[in-house]
Coordinates of C-alpha atoms and ligand atoms in Angstrom, one line a residue:
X1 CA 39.5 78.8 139.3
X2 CA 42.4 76.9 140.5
X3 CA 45.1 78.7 138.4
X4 CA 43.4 81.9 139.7
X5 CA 44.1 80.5 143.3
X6 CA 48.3 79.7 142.6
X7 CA 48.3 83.3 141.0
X8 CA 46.8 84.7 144.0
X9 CA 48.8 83.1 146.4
X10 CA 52.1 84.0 144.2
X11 CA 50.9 88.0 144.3
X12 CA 50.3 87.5 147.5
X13 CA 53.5 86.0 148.5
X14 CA 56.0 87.5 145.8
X15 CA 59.1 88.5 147.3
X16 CA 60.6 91.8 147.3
X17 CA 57.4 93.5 148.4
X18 CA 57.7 94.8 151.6
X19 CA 53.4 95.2 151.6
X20 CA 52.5 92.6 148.8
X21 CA 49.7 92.1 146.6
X22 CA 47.8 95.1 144.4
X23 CA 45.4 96.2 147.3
X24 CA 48.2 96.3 149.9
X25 CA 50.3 99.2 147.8
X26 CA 47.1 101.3 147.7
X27 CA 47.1 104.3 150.2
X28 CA 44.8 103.1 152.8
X29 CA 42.6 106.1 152.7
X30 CA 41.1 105.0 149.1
X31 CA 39.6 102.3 151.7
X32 CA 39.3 103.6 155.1
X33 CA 39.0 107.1 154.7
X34 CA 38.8 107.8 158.5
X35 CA 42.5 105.9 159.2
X36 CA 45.2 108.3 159.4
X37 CA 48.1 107.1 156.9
X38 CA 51.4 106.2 158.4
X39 CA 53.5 109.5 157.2
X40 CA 50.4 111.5 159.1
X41 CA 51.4 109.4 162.2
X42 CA 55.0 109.7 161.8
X43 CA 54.4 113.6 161.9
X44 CA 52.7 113.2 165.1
X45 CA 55.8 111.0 166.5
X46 CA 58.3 113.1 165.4
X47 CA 57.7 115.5 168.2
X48 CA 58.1 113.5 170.5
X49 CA 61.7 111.6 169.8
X50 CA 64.1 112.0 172.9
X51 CA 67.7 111.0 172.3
X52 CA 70.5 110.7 175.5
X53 CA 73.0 113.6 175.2
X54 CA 75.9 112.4 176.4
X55 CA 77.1 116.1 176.8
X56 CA 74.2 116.7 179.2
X57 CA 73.9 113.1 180.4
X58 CA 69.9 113.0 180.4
X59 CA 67.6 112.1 177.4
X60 CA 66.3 115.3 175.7
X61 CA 63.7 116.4 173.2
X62 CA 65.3 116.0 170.0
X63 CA 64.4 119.7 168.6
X64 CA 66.7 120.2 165.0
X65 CA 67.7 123.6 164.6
X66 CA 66.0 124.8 161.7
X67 CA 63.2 121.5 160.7
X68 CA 62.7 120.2 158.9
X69 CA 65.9 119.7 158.4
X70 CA 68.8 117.7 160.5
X71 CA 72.2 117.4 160.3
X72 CA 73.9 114.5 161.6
X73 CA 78.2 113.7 161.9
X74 CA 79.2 110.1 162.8
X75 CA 82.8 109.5 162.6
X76 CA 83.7 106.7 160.3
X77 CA 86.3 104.2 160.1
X78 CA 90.0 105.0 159.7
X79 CA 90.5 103.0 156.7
X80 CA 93.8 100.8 157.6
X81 CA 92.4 97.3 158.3
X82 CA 89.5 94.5 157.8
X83 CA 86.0 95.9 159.0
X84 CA 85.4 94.2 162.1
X85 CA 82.3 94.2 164.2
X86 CA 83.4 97.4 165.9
X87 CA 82.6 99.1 163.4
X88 CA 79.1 97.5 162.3
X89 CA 78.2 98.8 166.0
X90 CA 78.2 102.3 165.1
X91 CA 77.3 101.8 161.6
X92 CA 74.0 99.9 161.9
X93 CA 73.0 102.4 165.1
X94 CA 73.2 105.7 163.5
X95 CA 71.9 103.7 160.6
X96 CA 68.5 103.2 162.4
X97 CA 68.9 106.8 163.4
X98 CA 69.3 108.0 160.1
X99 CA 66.2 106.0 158.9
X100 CA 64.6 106.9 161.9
X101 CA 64.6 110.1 161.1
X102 CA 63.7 110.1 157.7
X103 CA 60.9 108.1 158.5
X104 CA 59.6 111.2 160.9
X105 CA 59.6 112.6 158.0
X106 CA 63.1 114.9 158.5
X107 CA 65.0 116.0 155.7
X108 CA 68.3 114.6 156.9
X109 CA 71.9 115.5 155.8
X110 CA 74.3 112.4 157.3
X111 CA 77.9 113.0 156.9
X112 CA 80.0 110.2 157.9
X113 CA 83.8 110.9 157.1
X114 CA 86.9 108.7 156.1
X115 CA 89.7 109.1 158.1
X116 CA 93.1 108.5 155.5
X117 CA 95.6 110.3 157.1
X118 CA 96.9 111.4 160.8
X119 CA 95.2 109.1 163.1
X120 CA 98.5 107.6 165.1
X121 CA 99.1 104.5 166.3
X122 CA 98.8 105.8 169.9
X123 CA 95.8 107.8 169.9
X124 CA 95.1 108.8 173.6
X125 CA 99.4 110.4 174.1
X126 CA 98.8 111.2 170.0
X127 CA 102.3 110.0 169.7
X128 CA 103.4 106.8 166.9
X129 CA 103.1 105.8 163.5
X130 CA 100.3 107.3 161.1
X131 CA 98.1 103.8 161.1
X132 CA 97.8 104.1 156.9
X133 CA 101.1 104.8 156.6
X134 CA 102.8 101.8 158.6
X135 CA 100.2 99.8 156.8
X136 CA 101.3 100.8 153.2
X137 CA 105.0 99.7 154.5
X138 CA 104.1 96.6 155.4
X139 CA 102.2 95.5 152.3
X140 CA 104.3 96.8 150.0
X141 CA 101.9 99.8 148.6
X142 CA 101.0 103.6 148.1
X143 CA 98.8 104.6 151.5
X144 CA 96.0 105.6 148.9
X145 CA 96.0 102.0 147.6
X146 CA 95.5 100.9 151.6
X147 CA 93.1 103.8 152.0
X148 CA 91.1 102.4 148.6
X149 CA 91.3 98.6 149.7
X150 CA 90.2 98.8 152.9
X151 CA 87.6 101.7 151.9
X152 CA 86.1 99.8 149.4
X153 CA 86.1 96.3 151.8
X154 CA 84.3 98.8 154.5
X155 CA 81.3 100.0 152.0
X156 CA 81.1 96.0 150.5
X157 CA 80.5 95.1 154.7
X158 CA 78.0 98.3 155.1
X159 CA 75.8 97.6 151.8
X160 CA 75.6 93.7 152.9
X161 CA 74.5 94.9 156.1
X162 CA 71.7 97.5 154.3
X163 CA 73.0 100.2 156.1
X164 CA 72.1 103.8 153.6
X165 CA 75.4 105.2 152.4
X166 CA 75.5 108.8 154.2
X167 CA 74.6 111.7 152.0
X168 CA 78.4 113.1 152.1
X169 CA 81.7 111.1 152.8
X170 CA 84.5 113.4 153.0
X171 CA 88.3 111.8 153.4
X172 CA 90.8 113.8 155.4
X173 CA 93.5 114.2 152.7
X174 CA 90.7 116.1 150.6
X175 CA 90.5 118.6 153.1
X176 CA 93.7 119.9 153.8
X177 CA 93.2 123.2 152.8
X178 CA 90.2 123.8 155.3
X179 CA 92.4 122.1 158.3
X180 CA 95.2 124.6 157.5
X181 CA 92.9 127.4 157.7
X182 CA 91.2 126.3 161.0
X183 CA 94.7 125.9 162.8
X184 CA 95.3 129.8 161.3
X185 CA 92.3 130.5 163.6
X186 CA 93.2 128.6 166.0
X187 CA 96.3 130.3 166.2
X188 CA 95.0 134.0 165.3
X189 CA 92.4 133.5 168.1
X190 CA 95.5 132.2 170.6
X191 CA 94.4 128.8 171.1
X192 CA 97.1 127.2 169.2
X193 CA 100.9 127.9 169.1
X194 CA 103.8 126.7 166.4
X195 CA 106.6 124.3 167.9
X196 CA 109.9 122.6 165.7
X197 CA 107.4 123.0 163.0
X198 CA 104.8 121.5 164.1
X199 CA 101.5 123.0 165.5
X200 CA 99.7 121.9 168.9
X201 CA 96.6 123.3 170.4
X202 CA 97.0 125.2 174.1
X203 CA 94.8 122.9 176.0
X204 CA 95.9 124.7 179.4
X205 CA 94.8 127.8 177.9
X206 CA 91.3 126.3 177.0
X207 CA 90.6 124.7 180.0
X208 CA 91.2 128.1 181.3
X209 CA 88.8 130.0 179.7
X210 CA 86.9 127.5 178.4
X211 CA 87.1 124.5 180.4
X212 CA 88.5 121.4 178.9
X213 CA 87.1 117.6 179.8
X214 CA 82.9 118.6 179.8
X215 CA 82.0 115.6 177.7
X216 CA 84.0 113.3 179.2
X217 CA 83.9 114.5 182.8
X218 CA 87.3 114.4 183.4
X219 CA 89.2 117.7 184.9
X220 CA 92.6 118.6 183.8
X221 CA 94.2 119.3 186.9
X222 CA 93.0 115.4 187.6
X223 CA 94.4 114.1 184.7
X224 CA 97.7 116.1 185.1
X225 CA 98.2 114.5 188.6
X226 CA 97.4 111.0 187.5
X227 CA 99.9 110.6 184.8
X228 CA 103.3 111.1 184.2
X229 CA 105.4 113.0 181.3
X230 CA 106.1 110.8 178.5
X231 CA 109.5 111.1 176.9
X232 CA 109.6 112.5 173.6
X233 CA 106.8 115.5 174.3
X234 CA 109.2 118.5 174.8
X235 CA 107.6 120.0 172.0
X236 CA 104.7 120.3 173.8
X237 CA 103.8 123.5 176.0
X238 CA 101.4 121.0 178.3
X239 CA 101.3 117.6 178.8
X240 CA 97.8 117.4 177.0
X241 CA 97.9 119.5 174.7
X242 CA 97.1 117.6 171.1
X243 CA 98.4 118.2 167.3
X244 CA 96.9 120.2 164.8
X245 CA 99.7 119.6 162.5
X246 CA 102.9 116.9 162.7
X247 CA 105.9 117.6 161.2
X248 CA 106.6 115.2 158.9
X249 CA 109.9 113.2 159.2
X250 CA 112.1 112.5 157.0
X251 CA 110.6 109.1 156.3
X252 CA 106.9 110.6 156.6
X253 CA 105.2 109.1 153.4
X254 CA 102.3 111.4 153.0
X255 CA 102.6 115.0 153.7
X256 CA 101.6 118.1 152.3
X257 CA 103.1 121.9 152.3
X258 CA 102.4 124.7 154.8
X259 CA 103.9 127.9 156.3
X260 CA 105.2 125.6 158.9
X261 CA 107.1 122.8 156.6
X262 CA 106.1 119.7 155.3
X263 CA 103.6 117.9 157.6
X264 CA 100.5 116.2 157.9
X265 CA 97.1 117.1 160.5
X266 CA 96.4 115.7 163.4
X267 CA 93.7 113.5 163.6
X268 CA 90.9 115.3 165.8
X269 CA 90.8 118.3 163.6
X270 CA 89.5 116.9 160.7
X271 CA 86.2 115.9 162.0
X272 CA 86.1 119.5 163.6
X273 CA 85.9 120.9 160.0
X274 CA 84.5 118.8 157.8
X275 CA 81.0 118.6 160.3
X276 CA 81.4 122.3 159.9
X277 CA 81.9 122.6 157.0
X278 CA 78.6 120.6 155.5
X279 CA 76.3 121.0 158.1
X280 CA 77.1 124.4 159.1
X281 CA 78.9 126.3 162.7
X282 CA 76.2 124.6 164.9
X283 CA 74.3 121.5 164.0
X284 CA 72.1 119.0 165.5
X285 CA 73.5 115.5 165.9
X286 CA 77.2 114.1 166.7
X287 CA 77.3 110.4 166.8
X288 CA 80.6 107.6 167.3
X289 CA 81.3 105.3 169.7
X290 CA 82.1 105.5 173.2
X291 CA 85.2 104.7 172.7
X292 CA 86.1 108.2 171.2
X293 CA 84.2 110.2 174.0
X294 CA 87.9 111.2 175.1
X295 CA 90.2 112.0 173.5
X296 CA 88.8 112.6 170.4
X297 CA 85.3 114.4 170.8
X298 CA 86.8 116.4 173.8
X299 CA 89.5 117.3 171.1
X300 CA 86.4 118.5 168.8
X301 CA 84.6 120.4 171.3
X302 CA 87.8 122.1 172.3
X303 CA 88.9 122.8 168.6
X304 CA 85.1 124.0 167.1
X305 CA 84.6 126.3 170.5
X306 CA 88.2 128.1 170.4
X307 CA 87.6 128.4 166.3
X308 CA 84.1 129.6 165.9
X309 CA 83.4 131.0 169.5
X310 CA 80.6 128.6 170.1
X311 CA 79.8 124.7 170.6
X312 CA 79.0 122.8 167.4
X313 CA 77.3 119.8 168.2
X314 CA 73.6 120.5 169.9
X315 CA 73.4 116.4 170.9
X316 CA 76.3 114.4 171.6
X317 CA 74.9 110.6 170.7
X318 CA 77.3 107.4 171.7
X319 CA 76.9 103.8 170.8
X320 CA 78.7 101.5 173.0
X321 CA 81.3 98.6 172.4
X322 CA 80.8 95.1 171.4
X323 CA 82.7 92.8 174.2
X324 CA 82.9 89.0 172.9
X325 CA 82.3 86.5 176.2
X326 CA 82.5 89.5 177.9
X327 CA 85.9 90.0 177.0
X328 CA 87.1 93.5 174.7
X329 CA 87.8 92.8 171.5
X330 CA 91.5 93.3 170.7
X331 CA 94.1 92.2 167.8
X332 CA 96.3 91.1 171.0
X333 CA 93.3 88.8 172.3
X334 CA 93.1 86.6 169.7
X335 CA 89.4 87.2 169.5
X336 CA 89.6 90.1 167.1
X337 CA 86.4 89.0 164.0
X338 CA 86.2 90.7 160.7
X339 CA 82.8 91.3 159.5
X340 CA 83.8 89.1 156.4
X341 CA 85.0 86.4 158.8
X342 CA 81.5 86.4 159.8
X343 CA 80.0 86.5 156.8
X344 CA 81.8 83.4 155.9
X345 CA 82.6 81.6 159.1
X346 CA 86.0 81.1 159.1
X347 CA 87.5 82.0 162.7
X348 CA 88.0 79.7 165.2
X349 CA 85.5 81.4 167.6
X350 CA 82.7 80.7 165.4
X351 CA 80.9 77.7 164.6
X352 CA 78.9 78.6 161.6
X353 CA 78.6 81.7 159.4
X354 CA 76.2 84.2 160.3
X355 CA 74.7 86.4 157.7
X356 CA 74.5 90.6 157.7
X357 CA 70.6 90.2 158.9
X358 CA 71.5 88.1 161.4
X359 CA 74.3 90.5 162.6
X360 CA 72.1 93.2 162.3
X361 CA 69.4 91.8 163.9
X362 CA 71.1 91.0 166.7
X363 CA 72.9 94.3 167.5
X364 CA 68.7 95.3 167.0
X365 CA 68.0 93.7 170.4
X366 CA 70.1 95.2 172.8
X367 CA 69.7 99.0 173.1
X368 CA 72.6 101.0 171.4
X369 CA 74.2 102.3 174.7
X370 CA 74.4 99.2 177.0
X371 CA 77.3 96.9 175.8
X372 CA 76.5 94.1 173.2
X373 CA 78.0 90.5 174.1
X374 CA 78.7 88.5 171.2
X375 CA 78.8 84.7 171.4
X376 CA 77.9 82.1 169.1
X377 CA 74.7 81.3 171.4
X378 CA 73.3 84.8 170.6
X379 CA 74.3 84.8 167.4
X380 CA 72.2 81.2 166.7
X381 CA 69.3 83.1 169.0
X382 CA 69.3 86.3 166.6
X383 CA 69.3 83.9 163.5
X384 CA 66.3 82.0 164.9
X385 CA 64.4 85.1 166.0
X386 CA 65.1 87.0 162.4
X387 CA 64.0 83.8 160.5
X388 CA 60.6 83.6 162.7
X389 CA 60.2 87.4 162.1
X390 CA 60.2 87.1 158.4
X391 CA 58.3 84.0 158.2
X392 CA 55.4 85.4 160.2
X393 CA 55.9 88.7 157.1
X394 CA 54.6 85.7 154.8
X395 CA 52.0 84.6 156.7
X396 CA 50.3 87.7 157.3
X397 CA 50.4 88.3 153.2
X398 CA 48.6 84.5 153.3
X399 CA 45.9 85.0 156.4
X400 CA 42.3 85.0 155.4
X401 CA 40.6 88.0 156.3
X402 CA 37.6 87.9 158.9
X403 CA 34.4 89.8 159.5
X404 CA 35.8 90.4 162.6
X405 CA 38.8 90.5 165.0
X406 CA 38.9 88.5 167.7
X407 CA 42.3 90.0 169.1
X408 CA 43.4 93.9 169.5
X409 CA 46.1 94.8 167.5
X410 CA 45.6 98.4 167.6
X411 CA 48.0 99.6 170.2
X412 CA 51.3 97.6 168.6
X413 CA 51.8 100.2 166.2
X414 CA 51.8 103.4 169.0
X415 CA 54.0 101.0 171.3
X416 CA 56.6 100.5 168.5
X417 CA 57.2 104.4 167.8
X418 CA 56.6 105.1 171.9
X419 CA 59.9 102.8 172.3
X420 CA 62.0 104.7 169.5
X421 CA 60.9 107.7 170.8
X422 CA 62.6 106.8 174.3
X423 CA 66.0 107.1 172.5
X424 CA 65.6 104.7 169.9
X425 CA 65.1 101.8 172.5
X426 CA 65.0 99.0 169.7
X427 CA 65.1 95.7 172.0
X428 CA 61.5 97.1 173.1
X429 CA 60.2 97.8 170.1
X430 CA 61.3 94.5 169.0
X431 CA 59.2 93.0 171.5
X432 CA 56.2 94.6 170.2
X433 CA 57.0 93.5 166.9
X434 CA 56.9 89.7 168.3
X435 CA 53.5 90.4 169.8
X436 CA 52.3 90.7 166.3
X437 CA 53.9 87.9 165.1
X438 CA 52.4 85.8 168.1
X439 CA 49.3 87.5 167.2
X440 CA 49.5 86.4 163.0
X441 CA 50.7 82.7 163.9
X442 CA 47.8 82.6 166.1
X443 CA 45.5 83.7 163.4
X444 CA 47.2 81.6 160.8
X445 CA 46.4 78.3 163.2
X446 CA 42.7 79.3 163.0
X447 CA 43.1 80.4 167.3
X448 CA 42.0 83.7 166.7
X449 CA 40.4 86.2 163.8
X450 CA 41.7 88.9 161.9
X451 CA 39.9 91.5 159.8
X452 CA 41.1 93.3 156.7
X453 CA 41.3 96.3 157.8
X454 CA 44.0 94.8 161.3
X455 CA 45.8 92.8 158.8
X456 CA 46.9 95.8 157.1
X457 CA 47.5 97.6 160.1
X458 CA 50.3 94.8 160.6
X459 CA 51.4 94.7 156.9
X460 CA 51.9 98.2 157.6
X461 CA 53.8 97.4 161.3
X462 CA 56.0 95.6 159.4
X463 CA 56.5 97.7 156.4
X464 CA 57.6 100.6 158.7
X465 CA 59.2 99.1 161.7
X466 CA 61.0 95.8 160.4
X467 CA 61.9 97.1 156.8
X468 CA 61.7 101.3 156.7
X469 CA 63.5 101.6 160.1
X470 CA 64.8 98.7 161.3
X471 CA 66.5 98.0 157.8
X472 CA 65.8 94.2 157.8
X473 CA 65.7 92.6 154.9
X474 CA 65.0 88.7 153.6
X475 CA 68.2 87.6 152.6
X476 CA 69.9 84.9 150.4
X477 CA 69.6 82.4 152.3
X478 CA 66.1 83.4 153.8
X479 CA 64.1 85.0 151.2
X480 CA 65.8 85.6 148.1
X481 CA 63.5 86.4 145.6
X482 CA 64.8 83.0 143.4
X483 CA 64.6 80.4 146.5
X484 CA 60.7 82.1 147.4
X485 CA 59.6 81.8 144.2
X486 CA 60.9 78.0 144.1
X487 CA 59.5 77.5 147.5
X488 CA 56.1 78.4 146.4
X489 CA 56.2 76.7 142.9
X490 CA 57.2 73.1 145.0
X491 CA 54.6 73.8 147.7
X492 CA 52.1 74.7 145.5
X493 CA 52.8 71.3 143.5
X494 CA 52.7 69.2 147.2
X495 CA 48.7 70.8 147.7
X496 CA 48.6 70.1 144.6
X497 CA 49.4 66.3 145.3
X498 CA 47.6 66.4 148.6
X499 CA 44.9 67.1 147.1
X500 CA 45.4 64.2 144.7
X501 CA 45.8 62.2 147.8
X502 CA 48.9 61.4 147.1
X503 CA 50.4 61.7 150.7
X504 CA 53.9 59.6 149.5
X505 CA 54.5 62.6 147.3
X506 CA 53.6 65.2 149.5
X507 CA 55.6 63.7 152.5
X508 CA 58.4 63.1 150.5
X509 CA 58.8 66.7 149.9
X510 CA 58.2 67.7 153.5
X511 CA 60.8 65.5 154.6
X512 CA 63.6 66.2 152.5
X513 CA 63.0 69.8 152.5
X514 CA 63.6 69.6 157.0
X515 CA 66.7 67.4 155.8
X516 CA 67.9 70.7 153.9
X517 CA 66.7 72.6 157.6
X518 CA 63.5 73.7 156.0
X519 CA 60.8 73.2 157.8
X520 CA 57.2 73.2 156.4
X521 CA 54.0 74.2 158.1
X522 CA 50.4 73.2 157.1
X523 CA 48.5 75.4 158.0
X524 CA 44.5 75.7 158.1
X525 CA 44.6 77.3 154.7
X526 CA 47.5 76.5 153.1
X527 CA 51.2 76.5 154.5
X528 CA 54.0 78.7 156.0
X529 CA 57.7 77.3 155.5
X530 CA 60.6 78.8 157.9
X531 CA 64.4 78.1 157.7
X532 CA 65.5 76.5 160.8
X533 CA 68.6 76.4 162.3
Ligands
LIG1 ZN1 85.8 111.9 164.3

């Protein structure tokens, strides 16, 4: 009977399963056939998902163009440099989005490009030094050896952090050929003109008949009385007006032919193409970070509309920046943190590492679009929050089931999708979640009763919100499946010597295991163990 007991507890607590045990990966109909399942719920939800358009500045009714499928454009990383928490912003948001999505049951194509040529060193006067290129002189190597190092060290951060990869990731330099024929258009269609062999777009001429600045806001007679002319822009027709294509200099390391000369694009018009170009003249979602509201995206709107006679993007979706003690992150601040410095720990701003769940976790509980403050406080907060999130996911697979439930835990579930339906508002839904962890603890310390049938309406809370959508996972130092499985095989030996009476033993291992900053919980039947900080 005993060995039947440690083999329960182990199915019951075996790692990896997001719902463990044999009865909890059953469809819960076989049981409870009046329950709606969680992908008829999700069908429900998915009508109801607003998202803020930044184009329109009010949260809309996310309505895809032709469900159930959605097409979704985030611009990626230009690939010259360490990934730093800049870009885990964007990353991990449109990453919920994306798994959002697919958990309303979309069929979702996610293009997220690589930007490997033309983005300049000054991007808002698009004058400077192509970013790969002045990289590849300085260490001493090809710019598609920088474009492959730093590409490879920016999918090594994303997988660590669980984001999904996106279902296409075009690179600039492979789609020359489509550039060059959208600048033909542009041209043809008179929103574009050649100059010294290089090719600008007519941003006077837009704004004209067009208007130019309806994302951002801003009005070009405005901006034209705010700034003065740079040297160096005679080419130019207008002061704004942007590149489609640079000539390349004589010292230009990547270029590529064209009926102009030698020369390279310019960095907005890649993005313009290659969304249209997978997901079609018009599609659904355009997502980035605020930071590239203008120029860039006004750019794209301007480029897409004079090309193809029509808007692309149908919802403009931003992410906002990451300030550290409230301060902007910069190179020239000193307070500049890779994502592999965090990882590990080694800046002088941080006193410990924090891992990719806790990183994640914490960019979890502010909301996407207000600005997220990093400080080693909040970090050690999120740590302690993610580790009492995934300890309470044990407990629940350990509570006893009662005849009946002394606590509601019906309306959690609703609350959860009502908060990601008012544009993925995930500190809220959070908060829901640590109801049911409150709710679980409280049940596990013999406060209050749980049911079957409520105990797998939170395995399934969890399954969907904290795993499925949020894209938290237990992690090495948390839940690996090697340190859980050790975990139970020493606590099960400690009951084991409890029940021997043998309390030298059994305290020994409860006190060098909070030495180690694991703390051990008896609980009424049995025991829960956290990592503390
Ligand atoms: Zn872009």
């Amino acid at each position: 009977m005993w060995s039947l007991l440690v083999w329960w507890r182990r199915v019951r607590t075996a790692p990896g399963k997001v719902i463990p045990g044999l009865f909890y990966d059953m469809p819960f109909r076989a049981y409870y056939p009046k329950r709606i399942t969680f992908a008829e719920r999700a069908d429900a939800m998915k009508n109801a998902l607003y998202l803020y358009n930044t184009l329109t500045r009010k949260k809309e009714l996310f309505e895809p163009l032709t469900p159930p499928f959605a097409g979704m454009y985030v611009c990626g990383p230009t690939v010259y440099s360490e990934s730093h928490l800049g870009h885990a912003r964007p990353a991990v948001t449109f990453d919920v989005l994306y798994r959002y999505l697919l958990h309303l049951g979309y069929k979702v194509r996610y293009v997220r490009n690589i930007t490997d040529v033309g983005h300049l060193e000054n991007e808002v006067d698009d004058t400077g030094e192509d970013r790969i290129s002045r990289r590849a002189k300085q260490e001493h190597l090809e710019p598609m050896e920088v474009v492959q190092k730093y590409m490879n060290s920016f999918h090594k951060a994303m997988e660590r952090l669980n984001t999904l990869p996106p279902s296409i990731e075009p690179r600039a330099s492979g789609h020359i050929i489509e550039q060059l024929q959208m600048i033909d258009k542009l041209i043809s269609n008179g929103y574009a003109y050649v100059s010294n062999g290089s090719v600008y777009f007519d941003v006077e001429k837009y704004d004209k008949n067009l208007s130019y600045g309806i994302l951002s806001g801003r009005v070009l007679e405005d901006m034209k009385a705010n700034s003065r002319v740079l040297e160096g822009q005679e080419e130019k027709h207008g002061q704004f007006d942007f590149a489609l294509w640079k000539k390349a200099s004589p010292g230009h390391i990547m270029r590529w032919p064209s009926q102009w000369g030698e020369g390279f694009p310019g960095w907005h018009l890649e993005c313009s193409v290659m969304s249209t170009k997978y997901l079609g003249d018009v599609f659904d979602i355009h997502g980035g970070g605020m930071d590239l509201i203008f120029p860039h995206h006004e750019c794209e709107i301007a480029q897409s509309t004079a090309a193809l006679g029509k808007p692309s993007v149908r919802y403009w979706v931003h992410n906002n920046m990451v300030t550290i003690n409230g301060q902007k992150m910069a190179r020239s601040l000193g307070n500049f943190i890779t994502l592999e410095e965090l990882f590990t720990g080694n800046h002088k701003l941080l006193l410990q590492a924090y891992s990719p769940m806790t990183i994640r976790f914490f960019m979890l509980q502010a909301h996407y679009r207000s600005t997220l403050d990093f400080s080693n406080e909040a970090l050690l907060a999120a740590s302690v929050g993610l580790q009492k999130l995934m300890a309470a996911e044990r407990t629940l697979a350990n509570l006893k089931p009662s005849v009946t439930s002394t606590i509601d835990v019906s309306g959690i579930e609703n609350k959860c999708y009502e908060a990601m339906n008012d544009d993925l508002n995930t500190p809220v839904a959070l908060a829901h979640l640590f109801d049911a962890v409150r709710i679980i603890n409280l049940t596990s310390d013999g406060k209050e009763k749980l049911t079957e049938d409520d105990i797998k309406t939170l395995a399934g809370i969890f399954k969907a919100f904290v795993h499925e959508i949020f894209g938290l996972m237990a992690e090495e130092d948390g839940g690996n499946e090697k340190l859980a499985g050790v975990m139970t095989l020493l606590l099960d030996m400690r009951q084991e010597a409890k029940a021997r009476k043998e309390w030298s033993v059994s305290d020994r291992i409860r006190d060098r295991l909070s030495e180690l900053g694991i703390t051990v919980k008896d609980r009424k039947d049995g025991y829960d163990w956290e990592i503390t900080v």
